[in-house]
GROMACS .gro file of C-alpha atoms in nm:
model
  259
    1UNK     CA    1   1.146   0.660  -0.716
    2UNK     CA    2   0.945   0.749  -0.978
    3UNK     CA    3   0.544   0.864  -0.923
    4UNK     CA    4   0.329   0.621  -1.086
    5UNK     CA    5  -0.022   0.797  -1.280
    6UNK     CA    6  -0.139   0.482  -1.412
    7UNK     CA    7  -0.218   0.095  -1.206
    8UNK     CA    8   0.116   0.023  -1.002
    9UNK     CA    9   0.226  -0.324  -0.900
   10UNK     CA   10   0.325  -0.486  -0.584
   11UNK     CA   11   0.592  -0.713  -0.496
   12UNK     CA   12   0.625  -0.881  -0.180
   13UNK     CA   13   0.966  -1.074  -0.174
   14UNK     CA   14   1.201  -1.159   0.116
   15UNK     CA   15   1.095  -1.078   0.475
   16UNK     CA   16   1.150  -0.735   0.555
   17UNK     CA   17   0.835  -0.584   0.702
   18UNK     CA   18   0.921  -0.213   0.443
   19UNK     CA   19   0.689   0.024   0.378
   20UNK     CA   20   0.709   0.266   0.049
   21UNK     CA   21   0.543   0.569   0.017
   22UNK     CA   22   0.560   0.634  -0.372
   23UNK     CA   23   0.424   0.992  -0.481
   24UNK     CA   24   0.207   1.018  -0.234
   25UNK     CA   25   0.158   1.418  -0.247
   26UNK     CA   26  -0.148   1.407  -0.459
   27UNK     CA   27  -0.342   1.124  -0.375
   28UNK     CA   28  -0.300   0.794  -0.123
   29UNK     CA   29  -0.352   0.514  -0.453
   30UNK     CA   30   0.044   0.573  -0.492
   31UNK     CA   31   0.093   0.377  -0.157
   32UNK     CA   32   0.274   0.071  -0.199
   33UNK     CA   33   0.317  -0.154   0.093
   34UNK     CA   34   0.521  -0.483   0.096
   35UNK     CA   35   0.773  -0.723   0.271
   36UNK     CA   36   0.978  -0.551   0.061
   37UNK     CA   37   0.962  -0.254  -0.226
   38UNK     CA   38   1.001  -0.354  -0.561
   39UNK     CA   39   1.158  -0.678  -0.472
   40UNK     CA   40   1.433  -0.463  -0.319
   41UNK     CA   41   1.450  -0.479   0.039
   42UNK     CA   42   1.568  -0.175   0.224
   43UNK     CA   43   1.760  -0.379   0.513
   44UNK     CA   44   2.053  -0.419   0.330
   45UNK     CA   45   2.478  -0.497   0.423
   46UNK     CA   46   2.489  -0.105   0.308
   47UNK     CA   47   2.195  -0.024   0.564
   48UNK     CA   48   2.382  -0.217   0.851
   49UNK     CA   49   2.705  -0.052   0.790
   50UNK     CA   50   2.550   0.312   0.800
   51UNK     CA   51   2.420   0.199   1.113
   52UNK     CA   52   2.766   0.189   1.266
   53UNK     CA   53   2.929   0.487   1.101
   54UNK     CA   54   2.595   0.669   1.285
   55UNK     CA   55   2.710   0.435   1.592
   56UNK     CA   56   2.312   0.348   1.680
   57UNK     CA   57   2.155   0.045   1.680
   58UNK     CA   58   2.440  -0.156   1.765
   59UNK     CA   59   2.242  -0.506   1.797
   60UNK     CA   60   2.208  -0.477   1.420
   61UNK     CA   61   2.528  -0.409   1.343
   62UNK     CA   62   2.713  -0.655   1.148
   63UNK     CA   63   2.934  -0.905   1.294
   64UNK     CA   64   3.288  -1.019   1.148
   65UNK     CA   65   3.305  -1.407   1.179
   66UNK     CA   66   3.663  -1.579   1.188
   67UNK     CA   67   3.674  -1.709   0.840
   68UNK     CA   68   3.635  -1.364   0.734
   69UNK     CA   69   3.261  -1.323   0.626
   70UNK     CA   70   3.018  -1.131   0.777
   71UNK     CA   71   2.671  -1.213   1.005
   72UNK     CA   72   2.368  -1.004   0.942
   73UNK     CA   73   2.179  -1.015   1.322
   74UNK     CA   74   1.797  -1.048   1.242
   75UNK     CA   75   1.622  -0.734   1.356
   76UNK     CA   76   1.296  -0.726   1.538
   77UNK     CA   77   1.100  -0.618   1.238
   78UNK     CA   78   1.187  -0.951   1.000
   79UNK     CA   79   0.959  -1.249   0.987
   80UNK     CA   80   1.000  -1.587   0.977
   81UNK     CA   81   0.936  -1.866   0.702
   82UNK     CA   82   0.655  -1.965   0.904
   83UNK     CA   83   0.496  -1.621   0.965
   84UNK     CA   84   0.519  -1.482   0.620
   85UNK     CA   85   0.337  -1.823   0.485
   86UNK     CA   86   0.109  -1.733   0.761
   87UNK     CA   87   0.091  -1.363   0.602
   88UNK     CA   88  -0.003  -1.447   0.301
   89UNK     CA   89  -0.236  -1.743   0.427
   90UNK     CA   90  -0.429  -1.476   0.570
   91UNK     CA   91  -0.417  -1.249   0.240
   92UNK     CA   92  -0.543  -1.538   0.087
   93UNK     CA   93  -0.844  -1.643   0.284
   94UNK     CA   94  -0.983  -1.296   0.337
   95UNK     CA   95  -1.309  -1.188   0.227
   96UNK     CA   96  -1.449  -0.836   0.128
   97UNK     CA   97  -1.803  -0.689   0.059
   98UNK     CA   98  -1.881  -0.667  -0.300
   99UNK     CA   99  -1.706  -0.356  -0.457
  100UNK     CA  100  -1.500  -0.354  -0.174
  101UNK     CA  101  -1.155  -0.442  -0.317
  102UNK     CA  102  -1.034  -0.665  -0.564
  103UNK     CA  103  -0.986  -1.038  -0.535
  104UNK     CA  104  -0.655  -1.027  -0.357
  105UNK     CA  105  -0.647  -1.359  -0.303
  106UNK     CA  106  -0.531  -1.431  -0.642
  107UNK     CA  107  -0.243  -1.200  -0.611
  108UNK     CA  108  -0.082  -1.458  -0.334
  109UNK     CA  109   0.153  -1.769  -0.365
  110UNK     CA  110   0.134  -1.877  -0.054
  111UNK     CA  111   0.419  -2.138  -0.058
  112UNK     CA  112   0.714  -1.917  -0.213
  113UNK     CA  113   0.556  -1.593   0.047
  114UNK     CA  114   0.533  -1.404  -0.298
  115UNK     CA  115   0.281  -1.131  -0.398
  116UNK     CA  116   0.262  -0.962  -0.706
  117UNK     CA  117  -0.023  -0.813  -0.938
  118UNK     CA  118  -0.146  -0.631  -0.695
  119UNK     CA  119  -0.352  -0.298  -0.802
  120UNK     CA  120  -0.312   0.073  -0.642
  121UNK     CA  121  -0.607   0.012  -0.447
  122UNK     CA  122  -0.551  -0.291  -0.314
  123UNK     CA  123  -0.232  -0.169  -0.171
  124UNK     CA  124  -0.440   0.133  -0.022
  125UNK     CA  125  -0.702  -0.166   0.149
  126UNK     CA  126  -0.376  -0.365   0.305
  127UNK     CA  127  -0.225  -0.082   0.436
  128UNK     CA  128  -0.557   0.050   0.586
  129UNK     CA  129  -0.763  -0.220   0.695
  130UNK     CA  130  -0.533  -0.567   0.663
  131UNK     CA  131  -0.180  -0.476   0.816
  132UNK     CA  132  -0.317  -0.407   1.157
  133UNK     CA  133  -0.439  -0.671   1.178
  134UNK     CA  134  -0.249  -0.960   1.057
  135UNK     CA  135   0.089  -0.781   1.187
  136UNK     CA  136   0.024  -0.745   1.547
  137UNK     CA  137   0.114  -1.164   1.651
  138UNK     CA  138   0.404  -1.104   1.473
  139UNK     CA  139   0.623  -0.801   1.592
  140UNK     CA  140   0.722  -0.663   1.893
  141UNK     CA  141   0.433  -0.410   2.071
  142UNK     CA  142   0.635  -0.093   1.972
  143UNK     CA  143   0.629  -0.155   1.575
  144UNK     CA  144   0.273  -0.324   1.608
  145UNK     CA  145   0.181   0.025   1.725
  146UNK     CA  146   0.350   0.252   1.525
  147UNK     CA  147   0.231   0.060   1.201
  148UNK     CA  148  -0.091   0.079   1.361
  149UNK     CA  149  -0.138   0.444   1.396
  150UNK     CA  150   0.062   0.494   1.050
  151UNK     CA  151  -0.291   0.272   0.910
  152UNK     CA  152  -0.498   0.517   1.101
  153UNK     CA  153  -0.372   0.829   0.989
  154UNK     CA  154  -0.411   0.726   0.640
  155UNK     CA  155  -0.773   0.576   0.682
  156UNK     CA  156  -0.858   0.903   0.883
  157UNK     CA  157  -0.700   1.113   0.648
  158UNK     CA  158  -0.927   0.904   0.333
  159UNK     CA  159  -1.241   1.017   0.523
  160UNK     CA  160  -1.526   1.096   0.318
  161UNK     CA  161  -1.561   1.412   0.513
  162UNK     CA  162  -1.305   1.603   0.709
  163UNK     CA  163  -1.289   1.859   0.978
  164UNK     CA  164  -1.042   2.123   1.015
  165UNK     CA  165  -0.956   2.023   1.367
  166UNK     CA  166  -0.907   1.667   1.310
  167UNK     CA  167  -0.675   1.763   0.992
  168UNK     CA  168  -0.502   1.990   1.207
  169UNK     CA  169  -0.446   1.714   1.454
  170UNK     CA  170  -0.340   1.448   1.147
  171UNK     CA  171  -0.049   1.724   1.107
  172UNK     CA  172   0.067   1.683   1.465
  173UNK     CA  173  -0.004   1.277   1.481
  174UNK     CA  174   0.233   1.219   1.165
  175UNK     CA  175   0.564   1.381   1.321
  176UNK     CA  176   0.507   1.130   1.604
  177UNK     CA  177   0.484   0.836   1.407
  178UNK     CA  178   0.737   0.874   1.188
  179UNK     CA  179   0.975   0.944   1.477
  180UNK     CA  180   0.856   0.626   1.578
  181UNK     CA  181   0.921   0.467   1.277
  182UNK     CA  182   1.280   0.591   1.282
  183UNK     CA  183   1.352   0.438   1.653
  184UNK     CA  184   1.258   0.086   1.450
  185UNK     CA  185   1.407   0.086   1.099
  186UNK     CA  186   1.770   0.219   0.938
  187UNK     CA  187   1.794   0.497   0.803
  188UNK     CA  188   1.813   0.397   0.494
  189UNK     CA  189   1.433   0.315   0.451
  190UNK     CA  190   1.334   0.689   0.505
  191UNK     CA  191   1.388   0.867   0.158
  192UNK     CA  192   1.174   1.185   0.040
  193UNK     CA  193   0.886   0.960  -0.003
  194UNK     CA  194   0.844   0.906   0.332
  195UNK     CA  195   0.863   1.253   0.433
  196UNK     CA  196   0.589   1.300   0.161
  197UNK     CA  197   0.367   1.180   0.462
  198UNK     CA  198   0.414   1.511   0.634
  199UNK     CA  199   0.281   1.762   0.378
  200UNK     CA  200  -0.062   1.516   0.315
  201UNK     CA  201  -0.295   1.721   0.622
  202UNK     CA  202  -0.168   2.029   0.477
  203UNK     CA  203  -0.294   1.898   0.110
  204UNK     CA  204  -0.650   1.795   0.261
  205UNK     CA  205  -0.660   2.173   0.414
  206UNK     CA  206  -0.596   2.303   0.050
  207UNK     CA  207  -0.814   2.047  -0.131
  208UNK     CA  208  -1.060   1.921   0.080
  209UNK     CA  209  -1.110   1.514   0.097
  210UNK     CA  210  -0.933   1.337  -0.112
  211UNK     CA  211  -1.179   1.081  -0.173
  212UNK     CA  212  -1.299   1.361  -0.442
  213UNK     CA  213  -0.986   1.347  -0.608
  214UNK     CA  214  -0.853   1.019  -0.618
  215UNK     CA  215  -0.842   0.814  -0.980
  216UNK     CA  216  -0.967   0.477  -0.828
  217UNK     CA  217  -1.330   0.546  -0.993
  218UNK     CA  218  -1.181   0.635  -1.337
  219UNK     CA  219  -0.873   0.371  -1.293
  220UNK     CA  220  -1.188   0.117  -1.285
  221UNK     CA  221  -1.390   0.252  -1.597
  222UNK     CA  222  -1.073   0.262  -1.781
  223UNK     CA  223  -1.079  -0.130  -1.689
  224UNK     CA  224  -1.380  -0.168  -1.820
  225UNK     CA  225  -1.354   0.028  -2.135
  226UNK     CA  226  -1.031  -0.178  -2.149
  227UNK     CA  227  -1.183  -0.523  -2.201
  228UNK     CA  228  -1.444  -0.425  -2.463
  229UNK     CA  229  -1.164  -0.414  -2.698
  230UNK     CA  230  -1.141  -0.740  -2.912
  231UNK     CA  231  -0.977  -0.599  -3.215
  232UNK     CA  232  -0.655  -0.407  -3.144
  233UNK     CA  233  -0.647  -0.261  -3.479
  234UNK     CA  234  -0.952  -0.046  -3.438
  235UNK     CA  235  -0.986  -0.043  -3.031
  236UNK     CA  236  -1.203   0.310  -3.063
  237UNK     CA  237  -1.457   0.134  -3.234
  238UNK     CA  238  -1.443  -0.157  -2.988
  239UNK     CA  239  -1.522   0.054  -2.740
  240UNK     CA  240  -1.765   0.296  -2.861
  241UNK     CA  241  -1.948  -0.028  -3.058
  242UNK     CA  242  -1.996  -0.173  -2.736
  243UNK     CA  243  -2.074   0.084  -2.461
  244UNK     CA  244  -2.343   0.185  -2.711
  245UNK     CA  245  -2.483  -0.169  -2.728
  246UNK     CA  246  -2.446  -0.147  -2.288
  247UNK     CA  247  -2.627   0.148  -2.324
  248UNK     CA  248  -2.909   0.013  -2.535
  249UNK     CA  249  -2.973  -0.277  -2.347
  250UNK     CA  250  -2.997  -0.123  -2.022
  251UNK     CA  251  -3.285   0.096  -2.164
  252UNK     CA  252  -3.413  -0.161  -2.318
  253UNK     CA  253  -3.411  -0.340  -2.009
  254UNK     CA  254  -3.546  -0.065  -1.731
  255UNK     CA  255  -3.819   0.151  -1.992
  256UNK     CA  256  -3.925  -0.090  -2.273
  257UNK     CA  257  -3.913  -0.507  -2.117
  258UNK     CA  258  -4.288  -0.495  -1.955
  259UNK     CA  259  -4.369  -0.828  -1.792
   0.00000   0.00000   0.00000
């Protein structure tokens, strides 16, 4: 899985409640969180299969049916039609403070369960602050839990301000959940990206909060130097053409407009 530097994209297709850690040792806007990573779901015939050469989970394992084919038992972490329309219903309706996050809401297609556009950040928001939320009617206590404290760890770990102690108990909390996470889902869905999760207290000892290091305040000013381009042939002078006529008019406007 490659890191992404720049704005990533989310995908939500199919119904597999999958969570992707992408190049998450630097900084948590590489999250990506969806029904299912990159349109590729990790539940898979291959996933079932390595399930019974391990010989766990057996209520997931497939099962041959007489004309030869093979049943795929729904596991406890799938959703239904009904609840992933009623995902994404919620996606749709929510409402943040100004600055907050993006507008998510156009990111959802609420009849085909589909989402897709969806910026680094506001993958960081739905992880921290949505999930928890909107998961917990739908899943069994156990997973509603451990996706729970997986959302706290990263919003305490996001903290403006951090304390050695609490750090040094992020490093203990993580090895729990992601044991926890293991009891639910094949193996299959933990790859090194997942075990990035373990080094991140260790990277907050060595750097200090990330919230002074992330790239979402320079990922948005490269937005906005982005759209003052209206002639691709010269885009430098685009830009510097019209942050100098920003910068004139907000002088203008706060030292020379008297009333």
């Amino acid at each position: 899985m490659m890191i992404l530097c720049g704005i990533q994209q989310m995908e939500m297709r199919g119904k597999h409640l999958i969570m992707r850690m992408n190049g998450f040792a630097n900084d948590p806007r590489n999250i990506r969180l969806g029904l299912a990573a990159d349109g590729k779901p990790k539940d898979t015939i291959t996933a079932r299969l390595d399930l019974e050469d391990l010989n766990i989970k057996k209520e997931l394992h497939l099962k041959r049916l007489p004309d030869g084919s093979y049943l795929m038992p729904q596991a406890c972490y799938t959703l239904s039609k009904d609840e992933r329309m009623e995902f994404c219903d919620f996606l749709k309706a929510v409402k943040f403070p100004d600055g907050f996050a993006s507008n998510i809401s156009r990111c959802v297609n609420s009849n085909d369960s589909q989402i897709s556009g969806l910026k680094s950040h506001d993958c960081h928001i739905i992880l921290q602050r949505l999930l928890p939320v909107v998961i917990r009617k739908f899943v069994p206590k156990d997973i509603f839990q451990a996706l729970d404290e997986l959302a706290n760890f990263f919003k305490r770990l996001c903290c403006k301000t951090l304390k050695k102690e609490a750090v040094k108990g992020l490093q203990d909390d993580i090895v729990i959940i992601l044991c926890k996470l293991e009891k639910i889902f094949p193996p299959a869905f933990f790859d090194v990206m997942v075990h990035l999760a373990i080094h991140l207290p260790r990277e907050a000892m060595l750097g200090g909060p990330v919230h002074y290091r992330w790239m979402y305040p320079i990922e948005r000013f490269l937005a906005k130097l982005k759209a003052y381009v209206r002639n691709k042939a010269r885009p430098e002078g685009c830009i510097a053409e019209t942050y100098i006529s920003n910068e004139c008019l907000m002088f203008y406007s706060m030292y020379l407009l008297w009333d």
